[in-house]
Structures are given as C-alpha cells and as structure tokens.
C-alpha cells in the first residue's frame, strides 16, 4: 500500500468505515486521517487507562495507527474498525507494560508511583462558562480521574470502556478477550471501589473524564499523517 493523496474532493465524514478502509487501500491518505479523527478519543482513553500517562498514551496510539496502516489489508470487517484498532492499541500498551516491568528498577518504580499521584490536567471540553462552575467541574473530574487511576488494572480498563467510552459488554469482551460474564463482574467491582471513594455525587462527571478532542486530537492525527507520508 503506497501512501498518496486523493485528487477528488470527498465528504469523508459521510462515509462508513468499510468505505474508508477501501479508500485507504487505494492510496487515499485523507481517508486514513478521517479514521484517526473518529477513533482518537477512544484509543487514547484505552491506552491511558493502561499506562496512566498522557504522553505515553499518545505515543502508543500513534504507533498503533502506523501498525494498523501497515496491515490494513488484513482487516476483514468481522468486527468494527474501532474494535480492531482498540485491540492493536491494547496489545501495544500491554507490551510496553511487560517491557517496563522487566527492565525497571526500584528507583524507577518509586518515581512512577509519585508521578501517578499528580493531578492530570486536561484542556476543557466546554466553551466559556462561569469560572466557579468550571473550577468545580475541573475539581470533580480530577477526583474522578485519580480514583480511576487507582483501580486495579483489570477493573480500570473495563470501567473505561464500559462507563466512559460507552462500549457494549460484547464489544468490551471482544477487545479484551474476556467472557461477557467476566466483563460484567469486573465492572461491578470497579463501580463498588469507585463508590467507596467518590459517592454518587460525581457520577455526572464520568462522561467528561479523559477528553481528547480539539487541538490535542488534531496534533496526534497530524503526527501520524506525517509519519505515513513524510
């Protein structure tokens, strides 16, 4: 598959995933750009749920896109394109964790633990709003993100996919190679752990956690496109 730019003006947003994949295989890089924009937020959230670091999560997603591009011809459509990409991201993220655990020494472990306690700062998803409301929303979101980061890894990724990304039980099970019953059990236990820290008053902020839209989304997409078409 040789990268090239499409000479025809297309409304990519109106095309479904299968059509976009076919266009990419025909050499239309702009179709792949649209794929990344559709998938960036889900993939970033999943990667960050595993590594708990913004920069590394972005790098994981970028690397996964390049790998997906290289083997896009193997995509058969048995699952949704986003599901297929999610599994690539999961493999990359867990692979990095395995390498990290094999090589890191105690000093690095302690540094990582200290870093994980820092407040994660995200750009606001909303427009202009009352400063007091914005501050309250930001504080609530930070509390939620901290609590999610503290969940055991197996529960954390299930919670992110089901509650924050809104994936179905079946899609989550396929992505994580789990039984549906296991997904339900882990989600139930994750909710119980979070309720112990947050109470139900923070439930309304879940949809705002780990946003990845706007400039950051554009930056990651542009970085991927430059790698594919230097």
CSV table of C-alpha atoms in Angstrom, one decimal, residues 158 162 168-174 177-187:
chain,number,residue,atom,x,y,z
A,158,UNK,CA,-13.2,-2.5,31.8
A,162,UNK,CA,-18.0,0.5,29.5
A,168,UNK,CA,-21.3,-2.6,24.9
A,169,UNK,CA,-20.5,-5.7,27.1
A,170,UNK,CA,-19.9,-7.7,23.9
A,171,UNK,CA,-17.5,-5.2,22.3
A,172,UNK,CA,-15.6,-4.9,25.6
A,173,UNK,CA,-15.3,-8.7,25.8
A,174,UNK,CA,-14.1,-9.0,22.2
A,177,UNK,CA,-10.5,-11.3,25.0
A,178,UNK,CA,-12.8,-11.9,28.0
A,179,UNK,CA,-16.1,-13.6,28.6
A,180,UNK,CA,-19.1,-11.3,28.8
A,181,UNK,CA,-19.7,-12.5,32.4
A,182,UNK,CA,-16.2,-11.5,33.3
A,183,UNK,CA,-16.7,-8.0,31.9
A,184,UNK,CA,-19.9,-7.6,33.9
A,185,UNK,CA,-18.2,-8.9,37.1
A,186,UNK,CA,-15.2,-6.6,36.8
A,187,UNK,CA,-17.4,-3.6,36.0
